[in-house]
Amino acid sequence: MKTENRPLARRRMPDNLLLPLGDGAVFLVFTIVGLMSHKDSFTPYHILRTFIPLALSWYLVAVILDTYGKGGAVRVAANWLLGVVAGVAVRTWWVGSPNGRDLWVFLTVALVTNGAFLVVWRLAASRLLARR
């Protein structure tokens, strides 16, 4: 077995799980706030039908862009834009709605809200990680 392949595989995994766990929490908070604001059913299905597409899209884009390995504001911003757009697209395909104008409204709200949540979270995380 070659040992030079190990560092490449290790680089893909985040050394610290704080950032990916917090990023996932951002999508869970977005999902819960959305369900509450629409007075929607609060069932596991209703939570997961938004959370799963957003989180999986985010992490898939993060692997492709190496967001957790290389980091940086530009890489995180690209991850946000691509991940949220992909997540909304997958959710719309899965659920069947929203459509038409409502899809553009939902996409805008998802981008702005998740962007704001991610900025707040990432700023807090940078302070936490700086203390270590």
CSV table of N, CA and C in Angstrom, one decimal:
chain,number,residue,atom,x,y,z
A,1,MET,N,0.8,-1.2,0.0
A,1,MET,CA,0.0,0.0,0.0
A,1,MET,C,0.9,1.2,0.0
A,2,LYS,N,0.6,2.2,-0.9
A,2,LYS,CA,1.3,3.4,-0.9
A,2,LYS,C,0.9,4.4,0.1
A,3,THR,N,1.9,5.0,0.8
A,3,THR,CA,1.5,5.9,1.9
A,3,THR,C,1.3,7.3,1.3
A,4,GLU,N,1.8,7.6,0.1
A,4,GLU,CA,1.6,9.0,-0.4
A,4,GLU,C,0.1,9.3,-0.7
A,5,ASN,N,-0.7,8.3,-0.8
A,5,ASN,CA,-2.1,8.5,-1.1
A,5,ASN,C,-2.9,8.9,0.2
A,6,ARG,N,-2.3,8.6,1.3
A,6,ARG,CA,-3.0,8.9,2.6
A,6,ARG,C,-3.2,10.4,2.8
A,7,PRO,N,-2.2,11.2,2.6
A,7,PRO,CA,-2.4,12.7,2.9
A,7,PRO,C,-3.5,13.3,2.0
A,8,LEU,N,-3.7,12.8,0.8
A,8,LEU,CA,-4.7,13.3,-0.1
A,8,LEU,C,-6.1,12.9,0.5
A,9,ALA,N,-6.3,11.7,0.9
A,9,ALA,CA,-7.5,11.3,1.5
A,9,ALA,C,-7.8,12.0,2.8
A,10,ARG,N,-6.8,12.2,3.6
A,10,ARG,CA,-6.9,12.9,4.8
A,10,ARG,C,-7.3,14.4,4.6
A,11,ARG,N,-6.8,15.0,3.6
A,11,ARG,CA,-7.1,16.4,3.3
A,11,ARG,C,-8.6,16.6,3.1
A,12,ARG,N,-9.3,15.7,2.5
A,12,ARG,CA,-10.7,15.8,2.2
A,12,ARG,C,-11.6,15.8,3.5
A,13,MET,N,-11.1,15.2,4.5
A,13,MET,CA,-11.9,15.2,5.8
A,13,MET,C,-11.5,16.4,6.6
A,14,PRO,N,-12.4,17.1,7.1
A,14,PRO,CA,-12.1,18.2,8.0
A,14,PRO,C,-11.4,17.8,9.2
A,15,ASP,N,-10.3,18.5,9.6
A,15,ASP,CA,-9.6,18.2,10.8
A,15,ASP,C,-10.5,18.5,12.0
A,16,ASN,N,-11.4,19.5,11.9
A,16,ASN,CA,-12.2,19.9,13.0
A,16,ASN,C,-13.7,19.8,12.5
A,17,LEU,N,-14.5,19.1,13.2
A,17,LEU,CA,-15.9,18.9,12.8
A,17,LEU,C,-16.8,20.0,13.2
A,18,LEU,N,-16.3,21.0,13.9
A,18,LEU,CA,-17.1,22.2,14.3
A,18,LEU,C,-17.7,22.9,13.2
A,19,LEU,N,-17.0,23.2,12.1
A,19,LEU,CA,-17.5,23.9,11.0
A,19,LEU,C,-18.6,23.1,10.3
A,20,PRO,N,-18.4,21.9,9.9
A,20,PRO,CA,-19.4,21.2,9.1
A,20,PRO,C,-20.7,20.9,10.0
A,21,LEU,N,-20.5,20.7,11.3
A,21,LEU,CA,-21.7,20.5,12.1
A,21,LEU,C,-22.4,21.8,12.3
A,22,GLY,N,-21.7,22.9,12.5
A,22,GLY,CA,-22.4,24.2,12.6
A,22,GLY,C,-23.1,24.6,11.3
A,23,ASP,N,-22.5,24.3,10.1
A,23,ASP,CA,-23.1,24.6,8.9
A,23,ASP,C,-24.4,23.8,8.7
A,24,GLY,N,-24.4,22.5,9.1
A,24,GLY,CA,-25.6,21.7,9.1
A,24,GLY,C,-26.7,22.3,10.0
A,25,ALA,N,-26.2,22.8,11.2
A,25,ALA,CA,-27.2,23.4,12.1
A,25,ALA,C,-27.9,24.6,11.5
A,26,VAL,N,-27.1,25.3,10.7
A,26,VAL,CA,-27.7,26.5,10.0
A,26,VAL,C,-28.9,26.1,9.1
A,27,PHE,N,-28.7,25.0,8.4
A,27,PHE,CA,-29.8,24.5,7.5
A,27,PHE,C,-31.0,24.0,8.3
A,28,LEU,N,-30.7,23.4,9.5
A,28,LEU,CA,-31.8,22.9,10.3
A,28,LEU,C,-32.5,24.1,10.9
A,29,VAL,N,-31.8,25.2,11.4
A,29,VAL,CA,-32.5,26.4,11.9
A,29,VAL,C,-33.3,27.0,10.8
A,30,PHE,N,-32.8,27.1,9.6
A,30,PHE,CA,-33.5,27.7,8.4
A,30,PHE,C,-34.8,26.9,8.2
A,31,THR,N,-34.7,25.5,8.2
A,31,THR,CA,-35.9,24.7,8.0
A,31,THR,C,-36.9,24.9,9.1
A,32,ILE,N,-36.5,24.9,10.4
A,32,ILE,CA,-37.5,25.1,11.5
A,32,ILE,C,-38.1,26.5,11.4
A,33,VAL,N,-37.3,27.5,11.2
A,33,VAL,CA,-37.9,28.9,11.0
A,33,VAL,C,-38.9,28.9,9.9
A,34,GLY,N,-38.6,28.3,8.8
A,34,GLY,CA,-39.5,28.3,7.6
A,34,GLY,C,-40.8,27.6,8.0
A,35,LEU,N,-40.7,26.4,8.6
A,35,LEU,CA,-41.9,25.7,9.0
A,35,LEU,C,-42.8,26.5,10.0
A,36,MET,N,-42.1,27.2,10.9
A,36,MET,CA,-42.9,28.0,11.9
A,36,MET,C,-43.5,29.2,11.2
A,37,SER,N,-42.8,29.8,10.3
A,37,SER,CA,-43.3,31.0,9.7
A,37,SER,C,-44.5,30.7,8.7
A,38,HIS,N,-44.5,29.5,8.2
A,38,HIS,CA,-45.6,29.1,7.3
A,38,HIS,C,-46.7,28.4,8.0
A,39,LYS,N,-46.5,28.2,9.3
A,39,LYS,CA,-47.4,27.4,10.1
A,39,LYS,C,-47.7,26.0,9.5
A,40,ASP,N,-46.6,25.4,9.0
A,40,ASP,CA,-46.6,24.1,8.4
A,40,ASP,C,-46.6,23.0,9.4
A,41,SER,N,-46.9,21.8,9.0
A,41,SER,CA,-46.8,20.7,9.9
A,41,SER,C,-45.4,20.5,10.4
A,42,PHE,N,-45.3,20.1,11.6
A,42,PHE,CA,-43.9,20.0,12.2
A,42,PHE,C,-43.7,18.5,12.4
A,43,THR,N,-43.6,17.8,11.3
A,43,THR,CA,-43.3,16.3,11.4
A,43,THR,C,-41.9,16.1,10.9
A,44,PRO,N,-41.4,14.9,11.2
A,44,PRO,CA,-40.0,14.6,10.7
A,44,PRO,C,-40.0,14.7,9.1
A,45,TYR,N,-41.0,14.3,8.4
A,45,TYR,CA,-41.0,14.4,7.0
A,45,TYR,C,-40.9,15.9,6.5
A,46,HIS,N,-41.7,16.7,7.1
A,46,HIS,CA,-41.7,18.1,6.8
A,46,HIS,C,-40.3,18.8,7.1
A,47,ILE,N,-39.7,18.4,8.1
A,47,ILE,CA,-38.4,18.9,8.5
A,47,ILE,C,-37.3,18.4,7.5
A,48,LEU,N,-37.4,17.1,7.2
A,48,LEU,CA,-36.3,16.4,6.4
A,48,LEU,C,-36.5,16.8,4.9
A,49,ARG,N,-37.7,17.1,4.4
A,49,ARG,CA,-37.8,17.4,3.0
A,49,ARG,C,-37.1,18.7,2.6
A,50,THR,N,-36.9,19.6,3.6
A,50,THR,CA,-36.1,20.8,3.3
A,50,THR,C,-34.6,20.6,3.7
A,51,PHE,N,-34.5,20.0,4.9
A,51,PHE,CA,-33.1,19.9,5.5
A,51,PHE,C,-32.2,19.0,4.7
A,52,ILE,N,-32.7,17.9,4.2
A,52,ILE,CA,-31.9,16.9,3.5
A,52,ILE,C,-31.3,17.5,2.2
A,53,PRO,N,-32.2,18.0,1.3
A,53,PRO,CA,-31.6,18.6,0.1
A,53,PRO,C,-30.6,19.7,0.3
A,54,LEU,N,-30.9,20.6,1.3
A,54,LEU,CA,-30.0,21.7,1.5
A,54,LEU,C,-28.6,21.2,2.1
A,55,ALA,N,-28.7,20.3,3.1
A,55,ALA,CA,-27.5,19.8,3.7
A,55,ALA,C,-26.7,19.0,2.8
A,56,LEU,N,-27.3,18.1,2.1
A,56,LEU,CA,-26.6,17.2,1.1
A,56,LEU,C,-25.9,18.0,0.0
A,57,SER,N,-26.7,19.0,-0.5
A,57,SER,CA,-26.1,19.8,-1.6
A,57,SER,C,-24.9,20.6,-1.1
A,58,TRP,N,-25.1,21.2,0.1
A,58,TRP,CA,-24.0,21.9,0.7
A,58,TRP,C,-22.7,21.1,0.9
A,59,TYR,N,-22.9,19.9,1.4
A,59,TYR,CA,-21.7,19.0,1.7
A,59,TYR,C,-21.1,18.5,0.4
A,60,LEU,N,-21.9,18.2,-0.6
A,60,LEU,CA,-21.4,17.8,-1.9
A,60,LEU,C,-20.6,18.9,-2.6
A,61,VAL,N,-21.1,20.1,-2.6
A,61,VAL,CA,-20.4,21.2,-3.1
A,61,VAL,C,-19.1,21.4,-2.3
A,62,ALA,N,-19.2,21.3,-1.0
A,62,ALA,CA,-18.0,21.5,-0.1
A,62,ALA,C,-16.9,20.5,-0.5
A,63,VAL,N,-17.3,19.3,-0.8
A,63,VAL,CA,-16.3,18.3,-1.2
A,63,VAL,C,-15.6,18.7,-2.5
A,64,ILE,N,-16.5,19.1,-3.5
A,64,ILE,CA,-16.0,19.5,-4.8
A,64,ILE,C,-15.1,20.7,-4.7
A,65,LEU,N,-15.4,21.7,-3.9
A,65,LEU,CA,-14.6,22.9,-3.8
A,65,LEU,C,-13.6,22.8,-2.8
A,66,ASP,N,-13.5,21.7,-2.0
A,66,ASP,CA,-12.6,21.5,-0.9
A,66,ASP,C,-12.8,22.7,0.1
A,67,THR,N,-14.0,23.0,0.4
A,67,THR,CA,-14.3,24.2,1.3
A,67,THR,C,-13.7,24.0,2.7
A,68,TYR,N,-13.8,22.8,3.2
A,68,TYR,CA,-13.3,22.6,4.6
A,68,TYR,C,-11.8,22.4,4.6
A,69,GLY,N,-11.2,22.0,3.5
A,69,GLY,CA,-9.8,21.8,3.4
A,69,GLY,C,-9.0,23.1,3.2
A,70,LYS,N,-9.4,23.8,2.2
A,70,LYS,CA,-8.7,25.0,1.9
A,70,LYS,C,-9.4,26.3,2.5
A,71,GLY,N,-10.7,26.2,2.7
A,71,GLY,CA,-11.4,27.4,3.3
A,71,GLY,C,-11.3,28.7,2.6
A,72,GLY,N,-11.5,29.7,3.3
A,72,GLY,CA,-11.5,31.1,2.7
A,72,GLY,C,-12.9,31.6,2.4
A,73,ALA,N,-13.0,32.9,2.5
A,73,ALA,CA,-14.3,33.5,2.3
A,73,ALA,C,-14.9,33.3,0.9
A,74,VAL,N,-14.0,33.4,-0.1
A,74,VAL,CA,-14.5,33.2,-1.5
A,74,VAL,C,-15.0,31.8,-1.7
A,75,ARG,N,-14.3,30.8,-1.2
A,75,ARG,CA,-14.7,29.4,-1.3
A,75,ARG,C,-16.0,29.1,-0.6
A,76,VAL,N,-16.2,29.7,0.6
A,76,VAL,CA,-17.4,29.5,1.4
A,76,VAL,C,-18.5,30.2,0.7
A,77,ALA,N,-18.3,31.4,0.1
A,77,ALA,CA,-19.4,32.1,-0.6
A,77,ALA,C,-19.8,31.3,-1.8
A,78,ALA,N,-18.8,30.7,-2.6
A,78,ALA,CA,-19.2,29.9,-3.7
A,78,ALA,C,-20.0,28.7,-3.3
A,79,ASN,N,-19.6,28.1,-2.2
A,79,ASN,CA,-20.3,26.9,-1.6
A,79,ASN,C,-21.7,27.3,-1.2
A,80,TRP,N,-21.9,28.5,-0.6
A,80,TRP,CA,-23.2,29.0,-0.3
A,80,TRP,C,-24.1,29.1,-1.5
A,81,LEU,N,-23.6,29.8,-2.5
A,81,LEU,CA,-24.4,30.1,-3.7
A,81,LEU,C,-24.7,28.8,-4.4
A,82,LEU,N,-23.8,27.9,-4.7
A,82,LEU,CA,-24.0,26.7,-5.4
A,82,LEU,C,-24.8,25.7,-4.6
A,83,GLY,N,-24.4,25.6,-3.3
A,83,GLY,CA,-25.1,24.6,-2.4
A,83,GLY,C,-26.6,24.9,-2.2
A,84,VAL,N,-26.9,26.2,-2.0
A,84,VAL,CA,-28.3,26.6,-1.7
A,84,VAL,C,-29.1,26.5,-3.0
A,85,VAL,N,-28.6,26.9,-4.1
A,85,VAL,CA,-29.3,26.8,-5.4
A,85,VAL,C,-29.6,25.3,-5.7
A,86,ALA,N,-28.6,24.5,-5.5
A,86,ALA,CA,-28.8,23.1,-5.8
A,86,ALA,C,-29.7,22.5,-4.8
A,87,GLY,N,-29.7,22.9,-3.5
A,87,GLY,CA,-30.6,22.3,-2.5
A,87,GLY,C,-32.0,22.7,-2.8
A,88,VAL,N,-32.2,23.9,-3.2
A,88,VAL,CA,-33.6,24.4,-3.5
A,88,VAL,C,-34.1,23.6,-4.8
A,89,ALA,N,-33.2,23.4,-5.7
A,89,ALA,CA,-33.6,22.7,-7.0
A,89,ALA,C,-34.0,21.2,-6.6
A,90,VAL,N,-33.2,20.6,-5.8
A,90,VAL,CA,-33.5,19.2,-5.4
A,90,VAL,C,-34.8,19.1,-4.6
A,91,ARG,N,-34.9,20.1,-3.6
A,91,ARG,CA,-36.1,20.1,-2.8
A,91,ARG,C,-37.4,20.3,-3.7
A,92,THR,N,-37.3,21.2,-4.7
A,92,THR,CA,-38.4,21.4,-5.6
A,92,THR,C,-38.8,20.2,-6.4
A,93,TRP,N,-37.7,19.5,-6.9
A,93,TRP,CA,-37.9,18.2,-7.6
A,93,TRP,C,-38.6,17.2,-6.7
A,94,TRP,N,-38.1,17.1,-5.5
A,94,TRP,CA,-38.6,16.1,-4.5
A,94,TRP,C,-40.1,16.4,-4.1
A,95,VAL,N,-40.3,17.6,-3.7
A,95,VAL,CA,-41.6,18.0,-3.1
A,95,VAL,C,-42.6,18.3,-4.2
A,96,GLY,N,-42.1,18.9,-5.3
A,96,GLY,CA,-43.0,19.3,-6.4
A,96,GLY,C,-43.4,20.7,-6.3
A,97,SER,N,-42.9,21.4,-5.3
A,97,SER,CA,-43.3,22.9,-5.2
A,97,SER,C,-42.1,23.5,-4.4
A,98,PRO,N,-42.0,24.8,-4.5
A,98,PRO,CA,-42.8,25.8,-5.2
A,98,PRO,C,-42.5,25.8,-6.7
A,99,ASN,N,-43.3,26.4,-7.4
A,99,ASN,CA,-43.2,26.5,-8.9
A,99,ASN,C,-43.4,27.9,-9.3
A,100,GLY,N,-43.0,28.2,-10.5
A,100,GLY,CA,-43.2,29.6,-11.1
A,100,GLY,C,-42.5,30.7,-10.3
A,101,ARG,N,-43.3,31.7,-10.1
A,101,ARG,CA,-42.8,32.9,-9.3
A,101,ARG,C,-42.5,32.5,-7.9
A,102,ASP,N,-43.3,31.6,-7.3
A,102,ASP,CA,-43.0,31.2,-5.9
A,102,ASP,C,-41.6,30.5,-5.8
A,103,LEU,N,-41.2,29.8,-6.8
A,103,LEU,CA,-39.9,29.2,-6.8
A,103,LEU,C,-38.8,30.3,-6.6
A,104,TRP,N,-38.9,31.4,-7.4
A,104,TRP,CA,-37.9,32.4,-7.3
A,104,TRP,C,-37.9,33.2,-6.0
A,105,VAL,N,-39.1,33.3,-5.4
A,105,VAL,CA,-39.2,33.9,-4.1
A,105,VAL,C,-38.6,33.0,-3.1
A,106,PHE,N,-38.9,31.7,-3.1
A,106,PHE,CA,-38.3,30.8,-2.2
A,106,PHE,C,-36.8,30.7,-2.3
A,107,LEU,N,-36.3,30.7,-3.5
A,107,LEU,CA,-34.8,30.7,-3.8
A,107,LEU,C,-34.2,32.0,-3.2
A,108,THR,N,-34.8,33.1,-3.4
A,108,THR,CA,-34.3,34.4,-2.9
A,108,THR,C,-34.2,34.3,-1.3
A,109,VAL,N,-35.3,33.9,-0.8
A,109,VAL,CA,-35.4,33.8,0.7
A,109,VAL,C,-34.4,32.8,1.2
A,110,ALA,N,-34.2,31.7,0.6
A,110,ALA,CA,-33.3,30.7,1.0
A,110,ALA,C,-31.8,31.2,0.9
A,111,LEU,N,-31.5,31.9,-0.2
A,111,LEU,CA,-30.2,32.5,-0.3
A,111,LEU,C,-29.9,33.5,0.7
A,112,VAL,N,-30.8,34.5,0.9
A,112,VAL,CA,-30.6,35.6,1.8
A,112,VAL,C,-30.5,35.1,3.3
A,113,THR,N,-31.5,34.3,3.7
A,113,THR,CA,-31.6,33.8,5.0
A,113,THR,C,-30.4,32.9,5.4
A,114,ASN,N,-30.2,31.9,4.5
A,114,ASN,CA,-29.1,31.0,4.8
A,114,ASN,C,-27.7,31.7,4.8
A,115,GLY,N,-27.6,32.7,3.9
A,115,GLY,CA,-26.4,33.5,3.8
A,115,GLY,C,-26.2,34.3,5.1
A,116,ALA,N,-27.2,34.9,5.6
A,116,ALA,CA,-27.1,35.6,6.9
A,116,ALA,C,-26.8,34.7,8.0
A,117,PHE,N,-27.5,33.6,8.1
A,117,PHE,CA,-27.2,32.6,9.2
A,117,PHE,C,-25.8,32.1,9.1
A,118,LEU,N,-25.3,31.8,7.9
A,118,LEU,CA,-23.9,31.3,7.7
A,118,LEU,C,-22.9,32.4,8.1
A,119,VAL,N,-23.2,33.6,7.8
A,119,VAL,CA,-22.2,34.7,8.1
A,119,VAL,C,-22.1,34.8,9.7
A,120,VAL,N,-23.3,34.8,10.3
A,120,VAL,CA,-23.3,34.9,11.8
A,120,VAL,C,-22.6,33.7,12.4
A,121,TRP,N,-22.9,32.5,11.9
A,121,TRP,CA,-22.3,31.3,12.4
A,121,TRP,C,-20.8,31.3,12.2
A,122,ARG,N,-20.4,31.6,10.9
A,122,ARG,CA,-19.0,31.5,10.6
A,122,ARG,C,-18.2,32.5,11.4
A,123,LEU,N,-18.7,33.7,11.6
A,123,LEU,CA,-18.0,34.7,12.5
A,123,LEU,C,-17.8,34.2,13.9
A,124,ALA,N,-18.9,33.6,14.4
A,124,ALA,CA,-18.8,33.1,15.8
A,124,ALA,C,-17.8,31.9,15.8
A,125,ALA,N,-17.8,31.1,14.8
A,125,ALA,CA,-16.9,29.9,14.7
A,125,ALA,C,-15.5,30.4,14.6
A,126,SER,N,-15.2,31.5,13.9
A,126,SER,CA,-13.9,32.0,13.7
A,126,SER,C,-13.3,32.5,15.1
A,127,ARG,N,-14.2,33.1,15.9
A,127,ARG,CA,-13.8,33.5,17.2
A,127,ARG,C,-13.5,32.3,18.1
A,128,LEU,N,-14.4,31.3,18.0
A,128,LEU,CA,-14.2,30.1,18.8
A,128,LEU,C,-12.9,29.4,18.5
A,129,LEU,N,-12.6,29.2,17.2
A,129,LEU,CA,-11.4,28.5,16.7
A,129,LEU,C,-10.2,29.3,17.0
A,130,ALA,N,-10.3,30.7,17.0
A,130,ALA,CA,-9.1,31.5,17.3
A,130,ALA,C,-8.7,31.4,18.8
A,131,ARG,N,-9.6,31.0,19.6
A,131,ARG,CA,-9.3,30.9,21.0
A,131,ARG,C,-8.5,29.6,21.3
A,132,ARG,N,-8.6,28.6,20.4
A,132,ARG,CA,-8.0,27.3,20.6
A,132,ARG,C,-6.5,27.4,20.3
